[in-house]
Amino acid sequence: MNRIGRRDFLSRLSLATAALSIPNYARSSSIKPDEFAEVETSHGRIRGIRKGGLSIFRGIPYAGRISGDRRFRRPAPLEPWKGVRDAIQLGAPSIQPPNQTRGENEPRPAEDCLFLNIWTPGNDNKKRPVMFYNHGGGFATGSGGAVDQDGSNLARSFDVVVVETNHRLGIMGYLYLDEIAGSDYTGSGNMGMLDIVAGLAWVNKNIAAFGGDPNNVMIWGESGGGAKTSCLYAMPEAAPYFNKASIESGPGVRMIPREVASEMTAIVLQELNISPKDWRKLLEVPVADLLSIQQKMPQLLATRNGGRVGFVPGSFSPVVDGIALPHHPFDPSAPEISRNKPLMTGWNEDEFTFFAMAFRDTDALKLTTDFEALQTKMQTQFGADTKRIIDTYRQTRPKATAADVWIAVTSINMMGLGTLQIAERKVQQGGAPVYLYNFGYKSEAKVPGTDYAFGTPHAMDITFKFNNEVPGGQPGFLSGGRPERSDVSHTMAEMWATFARTGKPGAKNAPEWPAYNLTDRPLMRIDSKCEVLKNRFHDELAMWKSIGKL
């Protein structure tokens, strides 16, 4: 993330994400079903609901206990059950700060959180593509039950099976104990990711009974979910269980090195007054105390080298431990283990309007012609390069206001440059293709407290990809109320579903989407009218490369 909002990025991102309103389209759990749907799984029979041509199963356990002596370890074996188990209500999300999940009628967070949700047109033995989604929220918040990523419309409209998991987050999922706790805790710094792998393994074994094809699975995710997808793309244990991937507004190029993870563990022990030899006491610490340390970690690391590492700097997140995650996902190269797996990746054009709201940093949105004030504001982040950056963007955007330049610079710096590194390194690998996009549909909704429109902010793509911007729906908090947004949503969802089905994205109302290459660098710009752009941001990228940012 470079140096943007380093000390409080995580808490403010979570606050803003939780503030998103619950859209009317997703209020499906309160709808009475026409009937129930039953499926036999590897551990017992479950019952979901059948409504409007769709079967929905919520709160399916995919692995066993992770509390007690299983804290920070692999889950206990999942115990089979007798009779029919209801899969109608969401399962508990992972431990996290309060008020961060967005599921309707969702239970309180709990240690034992390994549940998944499935949306399918039918448990009819039809081999549909499986779209396995990783939720956002950095690596610290969120759940697979959030209403904006409800899978109903995506599954129904495009005949796919949608799966979403809950998995360990934050300190519960990424506290690195390998060096002090013995072989039972090997991979402890990646337990949150290994939970997702367990979910993928469950899907591989069971999804055929839900009308899905276990040999055609796409992993995808936005923001922190994009970074999770980056990690899965590089993890040996995940490799047998998916065939393609999409990394969206969350380029997980590098994760936490072992030495930084060790430092974070030492800080945790110090804060709890536990010596390394007494590490087992961690198994008895109340989760509220662990969560309190998690919240303070960015500040505790702020003056140390560790504070500059990771997808969300200073947070508990995947560790490059040489085993579960053998190397950084996309540094120095794309992972060889996924050479032959097609990839999509991209970002939203105005990502930073969301973060301006999240960071309560909206003063620059009021700037019009005062580029001197803009230079002063950007100086802390970009130092001696500030003037050159601003001059480049003014040359390529002669009609842009100072606020427009700020949003363009911070958006590509936060999400775009890492995304381009991923695309370039995937091309350099010479294996399966990579497809690059920019999401550019403009929302007229204003950033709270300003007259500046969100444009295409971070997280707005979620409802569009899930085909949840429905015709006649009420205006969204981020997406606004322009009627054409439903057509854009349908096209975008079709692109993703087509990629899940065939390994190449496409839609009826869009031009053919060429694979990315290092000659004319084509990308798909997704808007009311989609278009393929070549060598987009040529001058800006040349500048970013010259100052060592790309």
Coordinates of C-alpha atoms in Angstrom, one line a residue:
M1 CA 0.0 0.0 0.0
N2 CA 3.1 2.2 0.0
R3 CA 2.8 5.0 2.6
I4 CA -0.9 5.8 2.4
G5 CA -2.6 5.8 5.8
R6 CA -0.1 3.4 7.2
R7 CA -0.9 3.8 10.9
D8 CA -4.6 3.5 10.8
F9 CA -5.4 2.1 7.4
L10 CA -7.0 -1.1 8.7
S11 CA -9.3 0.4 11.4
R12 CA -10.6 3.1 9.1
L13 CA -11.0 0.8 6.1
S14 CA -13.1 -1.5 8.4
L15 CA -15.2 1.4 9.7
A16 CA -16.0 2.6 6.2
T17 CA -16.7 -0.9 4.9
A18 CA -19.1 -1.6 7.8
A19 CA -20.9 1.7 7.1
L20 CA -22.1 0.5 3.7
S21 CA -25.9 0.3 3.7
I22 CA -27.7 -3.0 3.3
P23 CA -29.2 -3.0 -0.2
N24 CA -32.7 -4.1 -0.7
Y25 CA -31.8 -6.7 -3.4
A26 CA -30.0 -8.9 -0.9
R27 CA -32.7 -9.3 1.7
S28 CA -33.3 -12.9 0.7
S29 CA -33.0 -14.6 4.1
S30 CA -36.3 -13.1 5.2
I31 CA -38.1 -14.4 2.2
K32 CA -40.2 -17.6 2.9
P33 CA -39.0 -20.4 0.7
D34 CA -41.2 -22.1 -1.9
E35 CA -39.7 -25.4 -0.7
F36 CA -36.6 -26.9 0.9
A37 CA -33.7 -28.5 -0.9
E38 CA -31.7 -31.4 0.6
V39 CA -28.2 -32.6 -0.3
E40 CA -26.1 -35.4 0.9
T41 CA -22.6 -34.2 1.8
S42 CA -19.5 -36.1 2.9
H43 CA -20.4 -35.6 6.6
G44 CA -24.1 -35.7 6.5
R45 CA -27.3 -34.5 4.9
I46 CA -28.2 -30.8 4.9
R47 CA -31.3 -28.8 4.1
G48 CA -31.3 -25.4 2.5
I49 CA -34.1 -23.3 0.9
R50 CA -35.4 -23.4 -2.6
K51 CA -36.7 -20.0 -3.9
G52 CA -37.2 -18.5 -7.4
G53 CA -35.3 -21.3 -9.2
L54 CA -32.4 -21.2 -6.8
S55 CA -31.2 -23.4 -4.0
I56 CA -29.4 -21.6 -1.1
F57 CA -27.4 -23.2 1.6
R58 CA -26.0 -21.2 4.5
G59 CA -23.8 -22.0 7.4
I60 CA -22.5 -25.4 6.1
P61 CA -19.5 -26.5 8.3
Y62 CA -16.5 -27.4 6.1
A63 CA -14.0 -28.2 8.8
G64 CA -14.0 -28.8 12.6
R65 CA -13.2 -27.0 15.8
I66 CA -10.5 -24.3 15.9
S67 CA -11.0 -23.2 19.5
G68 CA -9.4 -24.5 22.7
D69 CA -6.3 -26.6 21.9
R70 CA -6.9 -26.0 18.2
R71 CA -6.4 -22.3 18.4
F72 CA -3.7 -21.2 15.9
R73 CA -3.6 -24.8 14.5
R74 CA -5.2 -26.8 11.8
P75 CA -8.9 -27.5 12.4
A76 CA -10.0 -30.7 14.2
P77 CA -11.6 -33.2 12.0
L78 CA -15.2 -32.4 11.1
E79 CA -17.6 -34.6 13.0
P80 CA -20.3 -36.3 10.9
W81 CA -23.9 -35.7 12.0
K82 CA -27.0 -37.9 11.9
G83 CA -30.3 -36.9 10.4
V84 CA -30.7 -33.7 8.4
R85 CA -28.9 -30.5 9.4
D86 CA -30.4 -27.2 8.6
A87 CA -28.3 -25.0 6.4
I88 CA -30.6 -22.0 6.4
Q89 CA -28.9 -19.4 8.6
L90 CA -25.4 -17.9 8.2
G91 CA -22.6 -19.3 10.3
A92 CA -20.6 -17.3 12.8
P93 CA -17.9 -15.0 11.2
S94 CA -14.4 -15.0 12.4
I95 CA -13.3 -13.0 15.5
Q96 CA -12.9 -9.3 14.5
P97 CA -13.7 -5.8 15.8
P98 CA -17.4 -5.2 16.4
N99 CA -19.8 -4.1 13.7
Q100 CA -17.6 -5.1 10.8
T101 CA -19.7 -7.7 9.0
R102 CA -22.7 -7.0 6.7
G103 CA -24.7 -10.2 6.7
E104 CA -28.4 -10.2 7.5
N105 CA -29.3 -12.0 10.7
E106 CA -25.6 -12.9 11.0
P107 CA -24.5 -14.4 14.3
R108 CA -21.8 -12.7 16.5
P109 CA -18.2 -13.5 15.6
A110 CA -16.8 -16.6 17.2
E111 CA -13.6 -18.6 17.2
D112 CA -15.3 -21.6 15.6
C113 CA -16.2 -19.9 12.3
L114 CA -15.5 -22.4 9.5
F115 CA -18.7 -22.3 7.6
L116 CA -19.5 -21.7 3.9
N117 CA -22.5 -20.6 1.9
I118 CA -23.6 -21.9 -1.5
W119 CA -26.0 -20.5 -4.2
T120 CA -26.8 -22.9 -7.0
P121 CA -29.5 -23.2 -9.7
G122 CA -30.0 -26.8 -8.7
N123 CA -28.5 -29.9 -7.1
D124 CA -29.2 -31.8 -10.3
N125 CA -25.8 -33.3 -11.3
K126 CA -25.2 -30.6 -13.9
K127 CA -21.6 -29.6 -14.1
R128 CA -21.7 -25.8 -13.7
P129 CA -18.7 -23.6 -13.2
V130 CA -17.9 -22.9 -9.5
M131 CA -17.1 -19.3 -8.5
F132 CA -15.4 -19.5 -5.1
Y133 CA -15.3 -16.0 -3.7
N134 CA -12.9 -14.6 -1.0
H135 CA -14.4 -11.7 0.9
G136 CA -12.6 -8.4 1.5
G137 CA -11.8 -6.5 4.6
G138 CA -8.1 -6.7 4.5
F139 CA -7.1 -9.9 6.4
A140 CA -9.0 -8.7 9.5
T141 CA -12.7 -8.1 8.9
G142 CA -15.7 -9.3 6.9
S143 CA -17.5 -12.6 6.2
G144 CA -18.8 -14.7 3.4
G145 CA -22.4 -13.6 4.3
A146 CA -22.2 -9.9 3.4
V147 CA -25.3 -8.8 1.6
D148 CA -23.5 -6.9 -1.2
Q149 CA -21.9 -10.1 -2.3
D150 CA -25.1 -12.2 -2.2
G151 CA -24.7 -14.8 -4.9
S152 CA -28.3 -15.2 -5.8
N153 CA -28.4 -13.1 -9.0
L154 CA -25.0 -14.2 -10.2
A155 CA -25.9 -17.9 -9.9
R156 CA -29.5 -17.5 -11.3
S157 CA -28.6 -15.3 -14.2
F158 CA -25.5 -17.1 -15.5
D159 CA -26.1 -20.7 -14.4
V160 CA -23.0 -20.9 -12.1
V161 CA -22.5 -22.1 -8.5
V162 CA -21.3 -19.5 -6.1
V163 CA -19.4 -20.4 -2.9
E164 CA -18.2 -18.1 -0.1
T165 CA -16.4 -19.0 3.2
N166 CA -15.8 -17.7 6.6
H167 CA -12.3 -18.2 7.7
R168 CA -9.9 -17.1 10.5
L169 CA -8.9 -13.4 10.3
G170 CA -6.3 -11.2 12.0
I171 CA -4.4 -12.4 14.9
M172 CA -6.5 -15.6 15.1
G173 CA -5.5 -16.6 11.6
Y174 CA -2.0 -15.2 11.1
L175 CA 0.0 -15.3 14.4
Y176 CA 3.3 -16.9 13.5
L177 CA 4.3 -19.5 16.1
D178 CA 6.3 -21.9 13.9
E179 CA 9.6 -21.0 15.6
I180 CA 8.5 -21.5 19.2
A181 CA 5.6 -23.9 19.3
G182 CA 6.7 -27.1 17.5
S183 CA 5.4 -29.2 14.5
D184 CA 1.7 -29.1 15.5
Y185 CA 1.9 -25.3 14.7
T186 CA 3.6 -25.5 11.3
G187 CA 1.9 -23.1 9.0
S188 CA 0.5 -21.1 12.0
G189 CA 1.2 -17.8 10.2
N190 CA -1.1 -18.8 7.4
M191 CA -4.0 -20.5 9.2
G192 CA -6.5 -18.1 7.7
M193 CA -5.4 -19.0 4.2
L194 CA -5.2 -22.7 5.0
D195 CA -8.8 -22.5 6.2
I196 CA -9.7 -21.3 2.7
V197 CA -7.8 -24.2 1.3
A198 CA -9.9 -26.5 3.5
G199 CA -13.0 -24.9 2.1
L200 CA -11.7 -25.5 -1.4
A201 CA -11.0 -29.2 -0.6
W202 CA -14.5 -29.5 0.8
V203 CA -15.8 -28.0 -2.5
N204 CA -13.7 -30.5 -4.5
K205 CA -15.3 -33.4 -2.6
N206 CA -18.9 -32.1 -2.4
I207 CA -19.8 -29.6 -5.0
A208 CA -20.9 -32.1 -7.6
A209 CA -23.9 -32.8 -5.4
F210 CA -24.8 -29.1 -5.7
G211 CA -24.7 -29.1 -9.5
G212 CA -21.1 -27.8 -9.7
D213 CA -18.1 -29.0 -11.5
P214 CA -15.2 -29.8 -9.2
N215 CA -12.8 -29.6 -12.1
N216 CA -13.9 -26.1 -13.1
V217 CA -13.4 -23.9 -10.1
M218 CA -12.5 -20.1 -10.3
I219 CA -11.2 -18.4 -7.2
W220 CA -11.8 -14.6 -7.0
G221 CA -11.9 -11.8 -4.6
E222 CA -11.9 -8.0 -4.1
S223 CA -9.6 -5.9 -1.9
G224 CA -8.3 -8.2 0.9
G225 CA -10.1 -11.0 -1.0
G226 CA -7.9 -10.1 -4.0
A227 CA -4.8 -10.5 -1.8
K228 CA -6.1 -13.8 -0.5
T229 CA -6.6 -14.9 -4.1
S230 CA -3.0 -13.8 -4.8
C231 CA -1.8 -16.0 -2.0
L232 CA -3.9 -19.0 -3.0
Y233 CA -2.4 -18.7 -6.5
A234 CA 1.0 -19.3 -5.0
M235 CA 0.1 -22.0 -2.4
P236 CA 0.9 -25.7 -3.1
E237 CA -1.9 -27.0 -1.0
A238 CA -4.5 -24.9 -2.9
A239 CA -3.2 -25.8 -6.4
P240 CA -5.2 -29.0 -6.9
Y241 CA -8.5 -27.3 -6.2
F242 CA -8.9 -24.4 -8.6
N243 CA -8.4 -23.8 -12.3
K244 CA -8.4 -20.0 -12.8
A245 CA -8.3 -16.9 -10.7
S246 CA -9.3 -13.2 -10.6
I247 CA -7.5 -10.6 -8.4
E248 CA -9.6 -7.4 -8.0
S249 CA -8.5 -4.1 -6.4
G250 CA -6.3 -6.0 -4.1
P251 CA -2.9 -6.9 -5.6
G252 CA -1.2 -9.1 -3.1
V253 CA 2.3 -8.9 -4.6
R254 CA 4.2 -9.3 -1.3
M255 CA 3.3 -10.7 2.1
I256 CA 5.0 -10.6 5.5
P257 CA 8.5 -12.1 5.7
R258 CA 9.2 -14.5 8.6
E259 CA 11.5 -12.1 10.4
V260 CA 8.7 -9.5 10.6
A261 CA 6.2 -12.1 11.6
S262 CA 8.6 -13.2 14.4
E263 CA 8.8 -9.6 15.6
M264 CA 5.1 -9.3 15.7
T265 CA 4.8 -12.5 17.7
A266 CA 7.4 -11.2 20.2
I267 CA 5.4 -8.0 20.6
V268 CA 2.3 -10.0 21.3
L269 CA 4.0 -12.0 24.0
Q270 CA 5.5 -8.9 25.5
E271 CA 2.1 -7.1 25.6
L272 CA 0.7 -10.2 27.4
N273 CA 3.7 -10.6 29.7
I274 CA 4.2 -14.2 28.4
S275 CA 7.7 -15.6 27.9
P276 CA 8.3 -17.5 24.7
K277 CA 8.8 -20.8 26.6
D278 CA 5.3 -20.3 28.1
W279 CA 3.7 -19.7 24.7
R280 CA 0.9 -22.2 25.5
K281 CA -0.7 -19.6 27.7
L282 CA -1.8 -17.9 24.4
L283 CA -4.4 -20.7 24.2
E284 CA -6.1 -19.4 27.3
V285 CA -6.0 -15.6 26.6
P286 CA -9.5 -14.1 26.1
V287 CA -10.1 -13.3 22.5
A288 CA -10.9 -9.7 23.5
D289 CA -7.3 -9.3 24.8
L290 CA -5.8 -10.7 21.6
L291 CA -8.1 -8.5 19.5
S292 CA -6.9 -5.4 21.5
I293 CA -3.3 -6.2 20.7
Q294 CA -4.2 -6.7 17.0
Q295 CA -5.8 -3.2 17.0
K296 CA -2.6 -1.7 18.4
M297 CA -0.1 -3.6 16.2
P298 CA 0.2 -0.9 13.5
Q299 CA 1.2 1.7 16.2
L300 CA 3.5 -0.8 17.9
L301 CA 5.2 -1.4 14.6
A302 CA 5.1 2.2 13.3
T303 CA 8.7 3.0 14.1
R304 CA 10.1 -0.4 13.1
N305 CA 10.8 -1.9 9.7
G306 CA 7.9 -4.3 10.1
G307 CA 5.5 -1.5 9.9
R308 CA 6.2 -1.1 6.2
V309 CA 5.5 -4.7 5.1
G310 CA 2.3 -6.5 4.1
F311 CA -0.9 -5.9 2.2
V312 CA -2.2 -3.7 5.0
P313 CA 1.0 -2.5 6.7
G314 CA 1.3 -3.5 10.3
S315 CA -1.5 -6.0 10.2
F316 CA -1.6 -9.7 10.8
S317 CA -1.7 -11.3 7.4
P318 CA -0.1 -14.2 5.5
V319 CA 3.5 -15.1 6.2
V320 CA 6.1 -16.1 3.6
D321 CA 7.0 -19.1 5.8
G322 CA 8.7 -21.2 3.0
I323 CA 6.1 -24.0 3.5
A324 CA 2.4 -23.0 3.3
L325 CA 3.4 -19.9 1.4
P326 CA 6.8 -20.7 -0.1
H327 CA 7.5 -17.2 -1.5
H328 CA 5.8 -13.9 -2.1
P329 CA 2.8 -14.4 -4.4
F330 CA 4.1 -12.2 -7.3
D331 CA 7.7 -11.2 -6.3
P332 CA 10.0 -11.5 -8.0
S333 CA 7.9 -13.4 -10.5
A334 CA 4.5 -15.0 -11.0
P335 CA 4.1 -18.3 -9.1
E336 CA 5.3 -21.3 -11.2
I337 CA 2.8 -23.5 -9.5
S338 CA 0.0 -21.6 -11.4
R339 CA 1.7 -21.2 -14.7
N340 CA -1.1 -22.8 -16.7
K341 CA -4.0 -21.2 -14.8
P342 CA -5.6 -18.2 -16.6
L343 CA -5.8 -15.0 -14.5
M344 CA -7.9 -11.8 -14.5
T345 CA -6.8 -8.7 -12.6
G346 CA -7.7 -5.0 -12.5
W347 CA -8.7 -2.0 -10.4
N348 CA -11.3 0.7 -10.2
E349 CA -10.4 4.1 -11.7
D350 CA -11.2 6.2 -8.6
E351 CA -10.3 3.8 -5.8
F352 CA -9.2 6.5 -3.4
T353 CA -12.5 8.4 -3.1
F354 CA -13.5 5.5 -0.9
F355 CA -10.3 5.8 1.2
A356 CA -10.7 9.6 1.4
M357 CA -14.0 8.9 3.2
A358 CA -12.5 6.0 5.2
F359 CA -9.5 8.1 6.4
R360 CA -11.7 11.2 6.9
D361 CA -9.2 13.0 4.6
T362 CA -11.5 14.8 2.2
D363 CA -10.0 18.4 2.3
A364 CA -8.2 17.8 -1.0
L365 CA -11.5 17.0 -2.7
K366 CA -12.4 20.6 -2.4
L367 CA -9.3 21.8 -4.3
T368 CA -9.9 23.0 -7.8
T369 CA -7.1 25.2 -9.2
D370 CA -4.9 25.3 -6.1
F371 CA -2.1 22.9 -7.3
E372 CA 0.3 24.5 -4.8
A373 CA -1.9 23.3 -1.9
L374 CA -2.0 19.9 -3.6
Q375 CA 1.8 19.7 -3.8
T376 CA 2.0 20.6 -0.1
K377 CA -0.4 17.8 0.7
M378 CA 1.3 15.2 -1.4
Q379 CA 4.9 16.1 -0.3
T380 CA 4.7 13.9 2.9
Q381 CA 3.9 10.8 0.8
F382 CA 6.0 11.4 -2.3
G383 CA 8.8 13.7 -1.2
A384 CA 11.1 15.1 -3.9
D385 CA 9.1 13.3 -6.6
T386 CA 5.9 15.3 -5.9
K387 CA 6.2 18.0 -8.4
R388 CA 7.1 15.6 -11.2
I389 CA 4.1 13.4 -10.4
I390 CA 1.7 16.4 -10.4
D391 CA 3.2 17.8 -13.6
T392 CA 2.9 14.5 -15.4
Y393 CA -0.8 14.1 -14.5
R394 CA -1.6 17.7 -15.4
Q395 CA 0.0 17.1 -18.8
T396 CA -2.0 13.9 -19.5
R397 CA -5.2 15.3 -17.9
P398 CA -5.2 19.0 -19.0
K399 CA -8.8 19.5 -17.8
A400 CA -8.3 17.8 -14.4
T401 CA -8.8 19.8 -11.2
A402 CA -6.3 19.5 -8.3
A403 CA -8.7 17.1 -6.6
D404 CA -8.9 15.0 -9.8
V405 CA -5.2 14.7 -9.9
W406 CA -5.0 13.7 -6.3
I407 CA -7.6 10.9 -6.8
A408 CA -5.9 9.7 -10.0
V409 CA -2.4 9.6 -8.4
T410 CA -3.5 8.0 -5.1
S411 CA -5.8 5.4 -6.8
I412 CA -3.2 4.0 -9.2
N413 CA -0.5 4.2 -6.6
M414 CA -2.6 2.2 -4.1
M415 CA -4.1 -0.4 -6.3
G416 CA -3.0 0.0 -9.9
L417 CA 0.7 -0.3 -9.8
G418 CA 0.7 -3.6 -7.9
T419 CA -2.0 -4.9 -10.3
L420 CA 0.2 -4.0 -13.3
Q421 CA 3.1 -5.8 -11.7
I422 CA 1.0 -8.9 -11.4
A423 CA -0.1 -8.7 -15.1
E424 CA 3.4 -8.0 -16.4
R425 CA 4.9 -10.9 -14.4
K426 CA 2.2 -13.3 -15.5
V427 CA 2.9 -12.4 -19.1
Q428 CA 6.7 -12.8 -18.6
Q429 CA 6.1 -16.3 -17.3
G430 CA 4.9 -17.4 -20.7
G431 CA 2.1 -19.6 -19.5
A432 CA -1.7 -19.2 -19.4
P433 CA -3.0 -15.7 -20.4
V434 CA -3.8 -12.8 -18.1
Y435 CA -6.6 -10.4 -18.7
L436 CA -6.4 -6.8 -17.4
Y437 CA -9.3 -4.4 -16.8
N438 CA -10.2 -1.0 -15.4
F439 CA -13.7 -0.5 -14.0
G440 CA -14.8 3.0 -15.0
Y441 CA -18.5 3.3 -14.6
K442 CA -19.1 6.6 -12.7
S443 CA -21.4 7.0 -9.7
E444 CA -22.9 10.4 -9.1
A445 CA -23.2 9.7 -5.4
K446 CA -21.2 12.2 -3.4
V447 CA -18.4 11.5 -0.9
P448 CA -20.0 12.3 2.4
G449 CA -19.4 15.9 3.5
T450 CA -18.3 17.0 0.0
D451 CA -19.6 17.9 -3.4
Y452 CA -17.2 15.5 -5.0
A453 CA -18.7 12.4 -6.7
F454 CA -17.4 8.9 -5.8
G455 CA -16.8 8.1 -9.5
T456 CA -15.6 4.5 -9.5
P457 CA -14.5 4.0 -5.8
H458 CA -13.0 1.0 -4.1
A459 CA -15.5 -1.7 -3.3
M460 CA -18.2 -0.4 -5.8
D461 CA -17.4 -3.3 -8.2
I462 CA -18.7 -5.9 -5.7
T463 CA -22.4 -5.3 -6.4
F464 CA -21.7 -5.0 -10.1
K465 CA -19.8 -8.3 -10.4
F466 CA -22.5 -10.1 -8.5
N467 CA -25.2 -8.7 -10.8
N468 CA -26.7 -7.0 -7.7
E469 CA -27.4 -3.6 -9.3
V470 CA -30.8 -4.6 -10.3
P471 CA -33.2 -2.7 -12.6
G472 CA -35.4 -0.3 -10.6
G473 CA -33.3 -0.9 -7.4
Q474 CA -32.9 1.9 -4.9
P475 CA -29.7 4.0 -5.2
G476 CA -26.6 2.4 -3.7
F477 CA -24.4 4.2 -1.1
L478 CA -21.5 3.9 -3.5
S479 CA -23.1 3.2 -6.9
G480 CA -25.7 6.0 -7.0
G481 CA -29.0 5.8 -8.8
R482 CA -28.3 6.2 -12.6
P483 CA -30.5 3.6 -14.3
E484 CA -27.8 2.4 -16.7
R485 CA -25.9 0.9 -13.8
S486 CA -28.0 -2.3 -13.9
D487 CA -26.9 -2.9 -17.5
V488 CA -23.3 -2.3 -16.6
S489 CA -23.7 -4.7 -13.7
H490 CA -25.2 -7.4 -15.9
T491 CA -22.3 -7.0 -18.4
M492 CA -19.6 -7.1 -15.8
A493 CA -21.2 -10.2 -14.1
E494 CA -21.4 -11.9 -17.5
M495 CA -17.7 -11.2 -18.1
W496 CA -16.7 -12.9 -14.8
A497 CA -19.1 -15.8 -15.3
T498 CA -17.8 -16.4 -18.8
F499 CA -14.3 -16.4 -17.5
A500 CA -15.3 -18.9 -14.8
R501 CA -16.9 -21.1 -17.5
T502 CA -14.2 -20.9 -20.3
G503 CA -11.1 -19.2 -19.0
K504 CA -11.6 -16.2 -21.2
P505 CA -13.8 -13.2 -20.0
G506 CA -16.4 -11.9 -22.4
A507 CA -20.0 -10.5 -22.7
K508 CA -22.5 -10.1 -25.5
N509 CA -22.5 -6.3 -25.1
A510 CA -18.7 -5.9 -25.0
P511 CA -15.9 -6.2 -27.6
E512 CA -13.7 -9.2 -27.6
W513 CA -11.3 -9.0 -24.6
P514 CA -7.7 -9.7 -25.7
A515 CA -5.1 -11.1 -23.4
Y516 CA -2.6 -8.7 -21.9
N517 CA 0.8 -8.4 -23.6
L518 CA 3.9 -6.3 -23.2
T519 CA 3.7 -4.7 -26.6
D520 CA 0.4 -2.8 -26.9
R521 CA -0.7 -3.7 -23.3
P522 CA -4.5 -4.0 -24.0
L523 CA -7.0 -3.7 -21.2
M524 CA -10.8 -3.7 -21.0
R525 CA -12.4 -0.5 -19.7
I526 CA -15.7 -1.5 -18.2
D527 CA -18.4 1.2 -18.4
S528 CA -21.8 1.8 -20.1
K529 CA -19.9 1.2 -23.3
C530 CA -17.0 -1.2 -22.8
E531 CA -13.9 -0.6 -24.9
V532 CA -10.4 -2.1 -25.3
L533 CA -7.7 0.5 -24.6
K534 CA -4.1 0.0 -25.6
N535 CA -1.1 1.4 -23.8
R536 CA -3.3 3.2 -21.3
F537 CA -1.5 5.4 -18.8
H538 CA 1.7 5.2 -21.0
D539 CA 3.2 8.5 -19.9
E540 CA 2.1 8.1 -16.2
L541 CA 3.6 4.6 -16.0
A542 CA 6.8 5.7 -17.6
M543 CA 7.1 8.3 -14.8
W544 CA 6.2 5.8 -12.1
K545 CA 8.8 3.4 -13.4
S546 CA 11.4 6.1 -13.5
I547 CA 11.0 6.9 -9.8
G548 CA 11.0 3.3 -8.8
K549 CA 7.4 2.7 -8.0
L550 CA 6.7 0.1 -10.8

